[in-house]
Amino acid sequence: MDWLFEPFQHVFMQRALAACLLIGFLNGFLGAFVVLRRMALMADSLSHSLLPGLAVGVLLFGVAPAGLFVGALTAALMVALGAQLLARGARVKEDTALGILYTVAFSSGIVLLSFVKVRVSLMHYLFGNILGVSNQDLWVAYAVALVVLPLLVAAERPLQLLLFDSAVARSQGIPTGLLNIALVVALVLTMVSSLQAVGVILLLGLLVSPAATVYLLCDSFPAMLWGGGALGALGSVLGLWLSYWLGVPSGACIVLVLGGFFCLAYLFSPRYGLLPKLWRARHFHHESLSRWEKH
Amino acid sequence: MTAHTHTHSHSLQVEDLTVSYRRIPALHHVSFSVECGQCVAVLGPNGAGKSTLLKALAGLQELETGRVLFHGRPMTGANQEFAYLPQREMVDWDFPTTVRGVVEMGRYLRVRWWRRFGPEDKHAVDDALESMQLTPLQDRQISALSGGQQQRVFLARALAQEAHVLLLDEPFTGLDQPSQDALREVFRELRNRGKLLLVSHHELSSVPEIFDRVVLLNGELIAAGTVAEAFTRDNLTRAYGTRVFSRVSHGLAV
């Protein structure tokens, strides 16, 4: 069993393990909302727009986590809200507005980082390094989990109504605007806490893949939340472990493992997989017959 | 669910209602009044404001002028007594939920956000499923249903919500004949329970067999009343201009 546990004898690997469990779960849990609300593009834009905030944080405070956190948070929130404002009542729709805003933000981040004298590489922020996770980073992740998870769990039912049918939710008096903002804030907080681990570019994979995988396997919203979280944590730990033995970058390895899970579900899911569907197609007349009888 | 006994007549009064999209009015100064236990067709050509009227009643559209009185009291904001059933193409049928899951959503606002469902909630959901004949299908994912069954799921949700006024947007669109007949039966039962159904509809020939009252719109109110009073060739000509289908004439009250 040495091969299984040996990597985790190092302190940096133990920290990385804790980060994987925490961040993997948080992202997987939140992913359900992103998938069902079709916010993947928005989430991607948000993650990219963290970069100028990081750059400003580094310029002002050096590489202290608190400064980075605040910087990235403001940048992402400004882009998210900016897109909402731009889209409201304008001819340009929200996805286009986001596309412009986030590439501008991303570019200004790259330009700003080139002025930074401290030894931080652009690559580090783009791809992250879970092996370099500090205790402070872990505390940030704990704190974010403590805010985000109870919020989402408490508001699970109204959020489900919002996702399923926002017009009806609004007509029944659910504060849909407030819940939408809360979702975006939860998303940004989670992203900022995951940045150190997987970086700006790979964040989206960690967020979306576990939820999309579980979406192919079940028909229950709570199962999608908790299953996504569990799968995210599991996949992250597995990815970390593999990256140790293969000597490859951990963030990419984690995203590859999660992507692999998705491919398996996409092909073999009993209900919604490609192959079972092909197999069932031959027996279609049975299904249509039973439907006809139930009518 | 026990049949709703009416000690007094519930009425829904619409007074001088104007609704606009970007300051262009879709409904002008519409007034009419209907009562619970009625099945009301909202008729009119495309763009006549049928959907707008339903959405305004559901609280989805802001009113520019006028007000809506329910039980004689002006309605303000969201109301659990009203249930809006969206057009079928507006629903995400791939949502990870079952028939029972959707019906349970009708109870969500009766139960505090973080509380568990109580026995009375479970009971209400069971009853709603039963009366829409969905009990055997309750664990199905909602896309694995026929069009008529999908309509009944949302009706069951409205029942679980204990809504009194059901607002349906084109429920008969895309249903095959057996499903249409089944839905008509369901409407009849709901009406007998004292529910008020307001249904936008575009197929004129089936109006007399499904509905007992009509509200005829063309941006403004053309006529409102019982089928015998209001569903006349004269009113239809006024609502639809010259484009009245000759084949509907057999269904018309003269």
Coordinates of C-alpha atoms in Angstrom, one line a residue:
Chain A
M1 CA 0.0 0.0 0.0
D2 CA 3.1 2.2 0.0
W3 CA 2.4 3.4 -3.5
L4 CA -1.0 4.7 -2.3
F5 CA 0.1 6.6 0.8
E6 CA 3.7 7.5 0.1
P7 CA 2.9 10.8 -1.6
F8 CA 1.0 12.0 1.4
Q9 CA 3.9 11.7 3.8
H10 CA 5.1 15.1 2.6
V11 CA 3.7 18.1 4.3
F12 CA 3.1 20.0 1.1
M13 CA 1.2 17.0 -0.2
Q14 CA -1.0 16.9 2.9
R15 CA -1.9 20.5 2.4
A16 CA -2.6 19.8 -1.3
L17 CA -4.8 16.8 -0.2
A18 CA -6.8 19.1 2.1
A19 CA -7.1 21.7 -0.6
C20 CA -8.2 19.1 -3.1
L21 CA -11.0 17.7 -0.9
L22 CA -12.2 21.2 0.0
I23 CA -12.0 22.9 -3.4
G24 CA -13.0 19.8 -5.3
F25 CA -16.2 19.5 -3.2
L26 CA -17.0 23.2 -3.3
N27 CA -16.7 23.5 -7.0
G28 CA -18.5 20.2 -7.7
F29 CA -21.4 21.3 -5.5
L30 CA -21.6 24.7 -7.1
G31 CA -21.3 23.2 -10.6
A32 CA -24.9 22.0 -10.5
F33 CA -26.1 25.6 -10.6
V34 CA -23.7 26.5 -13.3
V35 CA -24.7 23.6 -15.5
L36 CA -28.5 24.0 -15.0
R37 CA -28.5 27.7 -15.2
R38 CA -26.4 27.5 -18.4
M39 CA -23.8 29.9 -16.8
A40 CA -20.7 28.0 -18.1
L41 CA -19.7 30.9 -20.4
M42 CA -20.3 33.4 -17.6
A43 CA -18.3 31.3 -15.2
D44 CA -15.5 31.1 -17.7
S45 CA -15.5 34.9 -18.2
L46 CA -15.5 35.4 -14.4
S47 CA -12.5 33.2 -13.9
H48 CA -10.6 35.0 -16.6
S49 CA -11.5 38.4 -15.2
L50 CA -9.8 37.4 -11.9
L51 CA -6.5 38.1 -13.5
P52 CA -6.4 41.9 -13.4
G53 CA -7.5 41.8 -9.8
L54 CA -4.6 39.5 -9.0
A55 CA -2.2 41.8 -10.8
V56 CA -3.5 44.9 -8.9
G57 CA -3.3 42.9 -5.7
V58 CA 0.3 41.9 -6.4
L59 CA 1.2 45.5 -7.3
L60 CA -0.3 46.9 -4.1
F61 CA 0.3 44.3 -1.5
G62 CA 2.9 41.9 -2.9
V63 CA 2.0 38.2 -3.0
A64 CA 0.0 38.3 0.2
P65 CA -3.1 36.1 -0.1
A66 CA -5.4 38.6 1.5
G67 CA -4.5 41.3 -1.0
L68 CA -4.9 38.9 -3.9
F69 CA -8.2 37.7 -2.6
V70 CA -9.7 41.2 -2.4
G71 CA -8.2 42.2 -5.7
A72 CA -9.5 39.2 -7.6
L73 CA -12.9 39.4 -5.9
T74 CA -13.5 43.1 -6.9
A75 CA -12.4 42.5 -10.5
A76 CA -14.6 39.5 -11.0
L77 CA -17.6 41.2 -9.4
M78 CA -17.1 44.3 -11.5
V79 CA -17.1 42.2 -14.6
A80 CA -20.1 40.2 -13.6
L81 CA -22.2 43.2 -12.7
G82 CA -20.8 45.2 -15.6
A83 CA -22.1 42.6 -18.0
Q84 CA -25.5 42.7 -16.4
L85 CA -25.7 46.4 -16.7
L86 CA -24.4 46.4 -20.3
A87 CA -27.0 43.7 -21.2
R88 CA -29.9 45.4 -19.6
G89 CA -32.0 47.1 -22.2
A90 CA -29.2 47.2 -24.7
R91 CA -29.0 45.8 -28.2
V92 CA -25.9 43.8 -27.2
K93 CA -26.9 40.6 -25.4
E94 CA -25.3 39.4 -22.2
D95 CA -23.0 36.7 -23.7
T96 CA -21.5 39.2 -26.2
A97 CA -21.1 41.8 -23.5
L98 CA -19.3 39.2 -21.3
G99 CA -17.1 38.2 -24.1
I100 CA -15.9 41.8 -24.6
L101 CA -15.6 42.6 -20.9
Y102 CA -13.6 39.5 -20.0
T103 CA -11.1 39.6 -22.8
V104 CA -10.5 43.2 -22.0
A105 CA -10.1 42.4 -18.3
F106 CA -7.9 39.4 -19.1
S107 CA -5.6 41.4 -21.4
S108 CA -5.3 44.2 -18.8
G109 CA -4.3 41.6 -16.3
I110 CA -1.5 40.3 -18.6
V111 CA -0.3 43.9 -19.2
L112 CA -0.4 44.7 -15.5
L113 CA 1.5 41.6 -14.5
S114 CA 4.3 42.5 -16.9
F115 CA 4.9 45.6 -14.7
V116 CA 5.1 43.6 -11.5
K117 CA 8.7 43.4 -10.2
V118 CA 8.0 40.6 -7.7
R119 CA 8.9 37.1 -9.0
V120 CA 5.5 35.9 -10.0
S121 CA 5.0 34.2 -13.3
L122 CA 2.0 34.6 -15.4
M123 CA 2.0 30.9 -15.8
H124 CA 1.4 30.4 -12.1
Y125 CA -1.9 32.3 -12.2
L126 CA -3.0 30.8 -15.4
F127 CA -2.5 27.2 -14.4
G128 CA -2.1 27.3 -10.6
N129 CA -0.1 25.0 -8.5
I130 CA -1.8 23.0 -5.8
L131 CA 1.5 21.8 -4.4
G132 CA 2.2 25.4 -3.5
V133 CA -0.9 25.9 -1.4
S134 CA -0.1 27.7 1.8
N135 CA -1.9 27.4 5.2
Q136 CA -3.3 30.8 4.5
D137 CA -4.8 29.6 1.2
L138 CA -6.4 26.7 3.1
W139 CA -7.9 29.1 5.6
V140 CA -9.4 31.1 2.8
A141 CA -10.9 28.0 1.3
Y142 CA -12.3 26.9 4.7
A143 CA -13.9 30.3 5.2
V144 CA -15.4 30.3 1.7
A145 CA -16.8 26.8 2.2
L146 CA -18.3 27.9 5.5
V147 CA -20.1 30.8 3.8
V148 CA -21.1 29.3 0.5
L149 CA -22.2 25.8 1.5
P150 CA -24.7 26.6 4.3
L151 CA -26.1 29.4 2.1
L152 CA -26.7 27.1 -0.9
V153 CA -28.1 24.3 1.3
A154 CA -30.5 26.6 3.2
A155 CA -31.7 28.1 -0.1
E156 CA -31.8 24.8 -2.0
R157 CA -35.6 24.8 -2.6
P158 CA -36.0 28.4 -3.8
L159 CA -32.9 28.0 -5.9
Q160 CA -34.3 24.9 -7.5
L161 CA -37.5 26.8 -8.3
L162 CA -35.3 29.6 -9.8
L163 CA -33.4 27.2 -11.9
F164 CA -36.4 25.2 -13.1
D165 CA -38.7 28.0 -13.8
S166 CA -37.5 31.5 -13.0
A167 CA -40.7 33.2 -14.2
V168 CA -42.9 31.1 -11.9
A169 CA -40.5 31.5 -9.1
R170 CA -40.7 35.3 -9.4
S171 CA -44.5 35.2 -9.5
Q172 CA -44.6 33.2 -6.3
G173 CA -42.6 35.9 -4.5
I174 CA -39.2 34.3 -4.5
P175 CA -36.5 37.1 -4.6
T176 CA -35.0 35.9 -7.8
G177 CA -32.8 38.9 -8.4
L178 CA -31.3 38.5 -4.9
L179 CA -30.8 34.8 -5.4
N180 CA -29.1 35.4 -8.8
I181 CA -26.7 37.8 -7.2
A182 CA -26.1 35.4 -4.3
L183 CA -25.2 32.7 -6.9
V184 CA -22.7 34.9 -8.7
V185 CA -21.1 36.0 -5.4
A186 CA -20.9 32.3 -4.3
L187 CA -19.3 31.5 -7.7
V188 CA -16.7 34.3 -7.5
L189 CA -15.8 33.4 -3.9
T190 CA -15.3 29.8 -4.8
M191 CA -13.2 30.7 -7.8
V192 CA -11.0 32.9 -5.8
S193 CA -10.4 30.2 -3.3
S194 CA -9.6 27.7 -6.0
L195 CA -7.2 29.9 -8.0
Q196 CA -4.1 28.8 -6.2
A197 CA -4.9 25.2 -7.0
V198 CA -5.9 25.1 -10.6
G199 CA -5.4 28.6 -12.0
V200 CA -7.6 30.9 -14.0
I201 CA -7.8 28.8 -17.2
L202 CA -8.5 25.4 -15.7
L203 CA -11.0 26.5 -13.1
L204 CA -14.0 25.9 -15.3
G205 CA -13.2 22.2 -15.7
L206 CA -13.2 21.7 -12.0
L207 CA -16.5 23.6 -11.7
V208 CA -18.5 22.1 -14.5
S209 CA -17.3 18.6 -15.2
P210 CA -18.4 16.8 -11.9
A211 CA -21.8 18.3 -12.1
A212 CA -22.2 17.5 -15.8
T213 CA -21.1 13.9 -15.0
V214 CA -23.7 13.4 -12.3
Y215 CA -26.3 15.1 -14.5
L216 CA -25.9 12.2 -16.9
L217 CA -26.4 9.7 -14.1
C218 CA -29.4 10.9 -12.1
D219 CA -32.7 12.7 -12.1
S220 CA -32.6 14.4 -8.8
F221 CA -31.4 17.9 -8.0
P222 CA -30.0 17.2 -4.5
A223 CA -28.2 14.2 -5.8
M224 CA -26.7 16.4 -8.5
L225 CA -25.5 18.9 -5.8
W226 CA -24.0 16.3 -3.3
G227 CA -22.9 13.9 -6.0
G228 CA -21.1 16.7 -7.9
G229 CA -19.4 17.7 -4.7
A230 CA -18.3 14.1 -3.9
L231 CA -17.1 13.4 -7.4
G232 CA -15.3 16.7 -7.5
A233 CA -13.4 15.9 -4.3
L234 CA -12.7 12.3 -5.4
G235 CA -11.5 13.4 -8.8
S236 CA -9.3 16.1 -7.4
V237 CA -7.6 13.7 -5.0
L238 CA -7.1 11.1 -7.7
G239 CA -5.7 13.7 -10.1
L240 CA -3.3 14.9 -7.4
W241 CA -2.1 11.4 -6.7
L242 CA -1.6 10.7 -10.3
S243 CA 0.3 13.9 -10.9
Y244 CA 2.7 12.9 -8.1
W245 CA 3.6 9.6 -9.7
L246 CA 3.6 10.8 -13.2
G247 CA 5.5 14.0 -12.5
V248 CA 3.0 16.2 -14.4
P249 CA 1.3 19.5 -13.4
S250 CA -1.4 18.8 -10.8
G251 CA -4.1 21.2 -12.0
A252 CA -4.1 19.7 -15.5
C253 CA -4.0 16.2 -14.1
I254 CA -7.1 16.9 -12.0
V255 CA -9.0 18.4 -14.9
L256 CA -8.1 15.4 -17.0
V257 CA -9.3 12.9 -14.4
L258 CA -12.6 14.9 -14.1
G259 CA -12.9 15.0 -17.9
G260 CA -12.3 11.2 -18.0
F261 CA -15.2 10.7 -15.5
F262 CA -17.4 12.8 -17.8
C263 CA -16.5 10.8 -20.9
L264 CA -17.3 7.5 -19.1
A265 CA -20.7 8.8 -18.0
Y266 CA -21.3 10.2 -21.5
L267 CA -20.6 6.9 -23.1
F268 CA -22.0 4.4 -20.5
S269 CA -24.6 6.2 -18.3
P270 CA -27.5 3.7 -18.2
R271 CA -30.1 6.4 -18.7
Y272 CA -28.5 9.1 -20.8
G273 CA -25.3 7.5 -22.1
L274 CA -24.5 7.3 -25.8
L275 CA -24.0 3.5 -26.0
P276 CA -27.0 2.3 -24.0
K277 CA -29.1 4.7 -26.1
L278 CA -27.8 3.1 -29.3
W279 CA -28.5 -0.3 -27.8
R280 CA -32.0 0.6 -26.7
A281 CA -32.9 2.1 -30.1
R282 CA -33.3 -1.4 -31.5
H283 CA -36.1 -2.1 -29.0
F284 CA -37.8 1.2 -29.5
H285 CA -41.1 -0.4 -30.5
H286 CA -41.4 -1.9 -27.0
E287 CA -41.0 1.5 -25.4
S288 CA -43.4 3.2 -27.7
L289 CA -45.9 0.4 -27.1
S290 CA -45.7 0.7 -23.3
R291 CA -46.1 4.5 -23.6
W292 CA -49.1 4.0 -25.7
E293 CA -50.7 1.6 -23.2
K294 CA -50.0 4.0 -20.3
H295 CA -51.6 6.8 -22.1
Chain B
M1 CA -57.6 17.1 -1.3
T2 CA -61.1 17.7 -0.1
A3 CA -63.4 19.4 -2.6
H4 CA -63.4 23.1 -2.0
T5 CA -66.7 24.2 -0.5
H6 CA -67.7 27.7 -1.2
T7 CA -69.4 29.6 1.4
H8 CA -69.2 32.7 -0.7
S9 CA -68.5 33.2 -4.3
H10 CA -64.9 34.0 -5.2
S11 CA -64.6 36.6 -7.9
L12 CA -61.7 37.8 -9.9
Q13 CA -62.3 41.3 -11.2
V14 CA -60.0 43.0 -13.7
E15 CA -60.5 46.7 -13.8
D16 CA -59.0 49.0 -16.5
L17 CA -55.9 46.9 -17.0
T18 CA -53.2 48.3 -19.3
V19 CA -49.9 46.4 -19.7
S20 CA -47.0 47.6 -21.9
Y21 CA -43.8 46.2 -23.2
R22 CA -41.2 49.0 -23.5
R23 CA -44.0 51.6 -23.3
I24 CA -45.9 50.0 -26.2
P25 CA -49.2 48.9 -24.8
A26 CA -50.1 45.2 -25.4
L27 CA -53.4 45.5 -23.5
H28 CA -55.5 48.6 -23.3
H29 CA -57.9 49.3 -20.5
V30 CA -59.3 45.8 -20.2
S31 CA -62.1 45.2 -17.7
F32 CA -64.0 42.0 -17.0
S33 CA -65.0 39.8 -14.1
V34 CA -65.1 36.1 -13.7
E35 CA -65.9 33.7 -10.8
C36 CA -64.5 30.6 -9.3
G37 CA -65.9 27.4 -10.8
Q38 CA -65.6 28.8 -14.3
C39 CA -63.5 27.6 -17.2
V40 CA -62.7 30.7 -19.2
A41 CA -61.1 30.8 -22.7
V42 CA -59.0 33.8 -23.4
L43 CA -59.3 34.2 -27.2
G44 CA -57.9 36.5 -29.8
P45 CA -55.5 36.7 -32.8
N46 CA -51.7 36.6 -32.4
G47 CA -50.5 39.6 -30.5
A48 CA -54.0 40.2 -29.0
G49 CA -52.5 40.2 -25.5
K50 CA -53.7 36.7 -24.4
S51 CA -50.4 35.7 -22.9
T52 CA -49.9 39.2 -21.5
L53 CA -53.2 39.0 -19.7
L54 CA -52.3 35.7 -18.1
K55 CA -48.8 36.9 -17.1
A56 CA -50.2 40.1 -15.7
L57 CA -52.7 38.1 -13.5
A58 CA -49.8 35.9 -12.4
G59 CA -47.9 38.9 -11.3
L60 CA -45.2 38.5 -14.0
Q61 CA -46.0 41.8 -15.7
E62 CA -46.2 45.2 -14.2
L63 CA -49.6 46.9 -14.6
E64 CA -49.5 50.3 -16.2
T65 CA -53.0 51.2 -15.2
G66 CA -55.8 49.4 -13.5
R67 CA -55.9 46.8 -10.8
V68 CA -56.9 43.2 -10.2
L69 CA -59.4 42.4 -7.4
F70 CA -59.5 38.9 -5.9
H71 CA -62.2 38.3 -3.3
G72 CA -62.9 42.0 -3.7
R73 CA -59.4 42.9 -2.5
P74 CA -56.8 44.4 -4.7
M75 CA -53.9 42.1 -5.4
T76 CA -50.4 43.2 -4.5
G77 CA -47.4 41.2 -5.6
A78 CA -47.0 37.5 -5.4
N79 CA -49.9 35.3 -4.5
Q80 CA -50.0 31.6 -3.6
E81 CA -53.7 31.4 -4.7
F82 CA -52.6 32.0 -8.4
A83 CA -50.7 29.4 -10.3
Y84 CA -49.2 30.2 -13.7
L85 CA -48.6 27.2 -16.0
P86 CA -46.0 28.1 -18.6
Q87 CA -46.2 27.1 -22.2
R88 CA -44.6 23.7 -22.7
E89 CA -41.7 25.0 -24.9
M90 CA -40.7 27.3 -22.1
V91 CA -39.9 24.4 -19.7
D92 CA -36.5 22.8 -19.4
W93 CA -37.7 19.2 -19.6
D94 CA -34.2 17.9 -19.1
F95 CA -34.1 19.3 -15.6
P96 CA -33.0 16.6 -13.1
T97 CA -36.3 16.0 -11.5
T98 CA -39.2 13.6 -11.5
V99 CA -42.9 14.0 -11.8
R100 CA -43.2 13.9 -8.0
G101 CA -40.3 16.4 -7.8
V102 CA -42.2 19.0 -9.8
V103 CA -45.4 18.5 -7.9
E104 CA -43.4 18.9 -4.6
M105 CA -42.2 22.3 -5.9
G106 CA -45.8 23.4 -5.4
R107 CA -45.3 23.1 -1.6
Y108 CA -41.9 24.8 -1.5
L109 CA -43.3 28.2 -0.5
R110 CA -45.6 26.7 2.1
V111 CA -42.7 25.1 3.9
R112 CA -39.9 27.3 5.3
W113 CA -36.7 27.2 3.2
W114 CA -34.8 25.0 5.6
R115 CA -37.6 22.9 7.1
R116 CA -38.4 19.3 6.1
F117 CA -41.6 18.4 4.4
G118 CA -44.3 17.5 6.9
P119 CA -47.0 14.8 6.6
E120 CA -49.5 17.3 5.3
D121 CA -47.2 18.3 2.5
K122 CA -46.7 14.7 1.5
H123 CA -50.4 14.2 1.7
A124 CA -51.1 17.2 -0.6
V125 CA -48.5 15.9 -3.1
D126 CA -50.0 12.4 -3.1
D127 CA -53.5 13.8 -3.5
A128 CA -52.5 16.1 -6.4
L129 CA -50.7 13.2 -8.1
E130 CA -53.7 11.0 -7.6
S131 CA -56.3 13.4 -8.9
M132 CA -54.2 14.0 -12.1
Q133 CA -53.8 10.2 -12.5
L134 CA -50.0 10.6 -12.2
T135 CA -49.4 8.2 -9.3
P136 CA -48.0 5.4 -11.4
L137 CA -45.7 7.8 -13.2
Q138 CA -44.5 9.7 -10.2
D139 CA -40.9 8.5 -10.4
R140 CA -40.5 9.2 -14.1
Q141 CA -38.1 11.9 -15.3
I142 CA -40.4 14.6 -16.8
S143 CA -39.1 14.4 -20.4
A144 CA -40.3 10.7 -20.5
L145 CA -43.9 11.8 -20.6
S146 CA -46.4 12.5 -23.3
G147 CA -47.5 16.1 -23.9
G148 CA -50.8 15.6 -22.1
Q149 CA -49.1 14.0 -19.1
Q150 CA -46.7 17.0 -19.0
Q151 CA -49.6 19.4 -18.8
R152 CA -51.1 17.3 -16.0
V153 CA -47.8 17.4 -14.0
F154 CA -48.0 21.2 -13.9
L155 CA -51.7 21.1 -13.0
A156 CA -50.8 18.7 -10.2
R157 CA -48.2 21.2 -9.0
A158 CA -50.9 23.9 -9.0
L159 CA -53.1 21.6 -6.9
A160 CA -50.3 20.9 -4.5
Q161 CA -49.8 24.6 -4.1
E162 CA -53.5 24.8 -3.3
A163 CA -53.9 27.5 -5.9
H164 CA -57.4 28.7 -6.6
V165 CA -56.9 30.5 -9.9
L166 CA -55.1 28.5 -12.6
L167 CA -53.6 30.4 -15.5
L168 CA -52.7 28.3 -18.5
D169 CA -51.0 29.5 -21.6
E170 CA -52.0 27.5 -24.7
P171 CA -52.2 24.1 -23.0
F172 CA -53.8 22.4 -25.9
T173 CA -51.1 23.2 -28.4
G174 CA -49.4 20.2 -29.8
L175 CA -51.6 17.6 -28.0
D176 CA -53.0 14.7 -29.9
Q177 CA -56.8 14.1 -29.8
P178 CA -56.9 11.6 -26.9
S179 CA -54.7 13.9 -24.8
Q180 CA -56.9 16.9 -25.6
D181 CA -60.0 14.9 -24.6
A182 CA -58.3 13.8 -21.3
L183 CA -57.2 17.4 -20.6
R184 CA -60.8 18.6 -21.2
E185 CA -62.0 16.1 -18.6
V186 CA -59.4 17.3 -16.1
F187 CA -60.6 20.9 -16.7
R188 CA -64.2 19.8 -16.0
E189 CA -63.1 18.2 -12.7
L190 CA -61.1 21.2 -11.6
R191 CA -64.0 23.5 -12.4
N192 CA -66.3 21.3 -10.3
R193 CA -63.9 21.6 -7.4
G194 CA -64.4 25.4 -7.6
K195 CA -61.2 26.3 -9.3
L196 CA -61.1 29.2 -11.7
L197 CA -59.4 28.4 -15.0
L198 CA -58.2 31.1 -17.3
V199 CA -56.9 29.5 -20.5
S200 CA -55.4 31.1 -23.6
H201 CA -56.6 29.2 -26.6
H202 CA -56.4 29.6 -30.3
E203 CA -58.5 26.9 -31.8
L204 CA -61.9 28.4 -32.0
S205 CA -63.8 25.3 -33.1
S206 CA -63.2 23.5 -29.8
V207 CA -64.2 26.5 -27.6
P208 CA -67.9 25.5 -26.9
E209 CA -67.0 22.0 -25.8
I210 CA -64.2 23.0 -23.4
F211 CA -65.2 26.3 -22.0
D212 CA -68.2 27.9 -20.4
R213 CA -67.0 31.5 -20.7
V214 CA -64.9 33.5 -23.1
V215 CA -62.8 36.7 -22.9
L216 CA -62.2 38.0 -26.4
L217 CA -59.3 40.2 -26.8
N218 CA -57.7 42.3 -29.6
G219 CA -55.4 44.5 -27.7
E220 CA -58.5 45.7 -26.0
L221 CA -61.5 43.8 -24.7
I222 CA -63.9 42.9 -27.5
A223 CA -66.3 40.9 -25.4
A224 CA -66.5 38.9 -22.1
G225 CA -69.3 36.6 -21.0
T226 CA -70.8 33.2 -21.3
V227 CA -70.2 31.3 -24.5
A228 CA -73.7 32.0 -25.6
E229 CA -73.4 35.7 -24.9
A230 CA -70.0 36.5 -26.1
F231 CA -68.8 33.8 -28.5
T232 CA -70.7 35.2 -31.4
R233 CA -69.8 35.7 -35.1
D234 CA -70.2 39.4 -34.6
N235 CA -67.6 39.6 -31.8
L236 CA -65.2 37.2 -33.5
T237 CA -65.3 39.3 -36.6
R238 CA -64.5 42.3 -34.6
A239 CA -61.6 40.5 -32.8
Y240 CA -60.1 38.7 -35.7
G241 CA -60.9 41.4 -38.3
T242 CA -61.9 39.7 -41.6
R243 CA -59.8 36.6 -40.9
V244 CA -62.4 34.4 -39.3
F245 CA -62.2 30.8 -40.3
S246 CA -65.4 29.7 -42.0
R247 CA -65.0 26.2 -40.5
V248 CA -65.7 27.4 -37.0
S249 CA -69.2 28.6 -37.8
H250 CA -70.7 25.4 -36.6
G251 CA -69.4 26.0 -33.1
L252 CA -70.8 29.5 -32.9
A253 CA -73.6 30.7 -30.8
V254 CA -75.9 32.7 -32.9

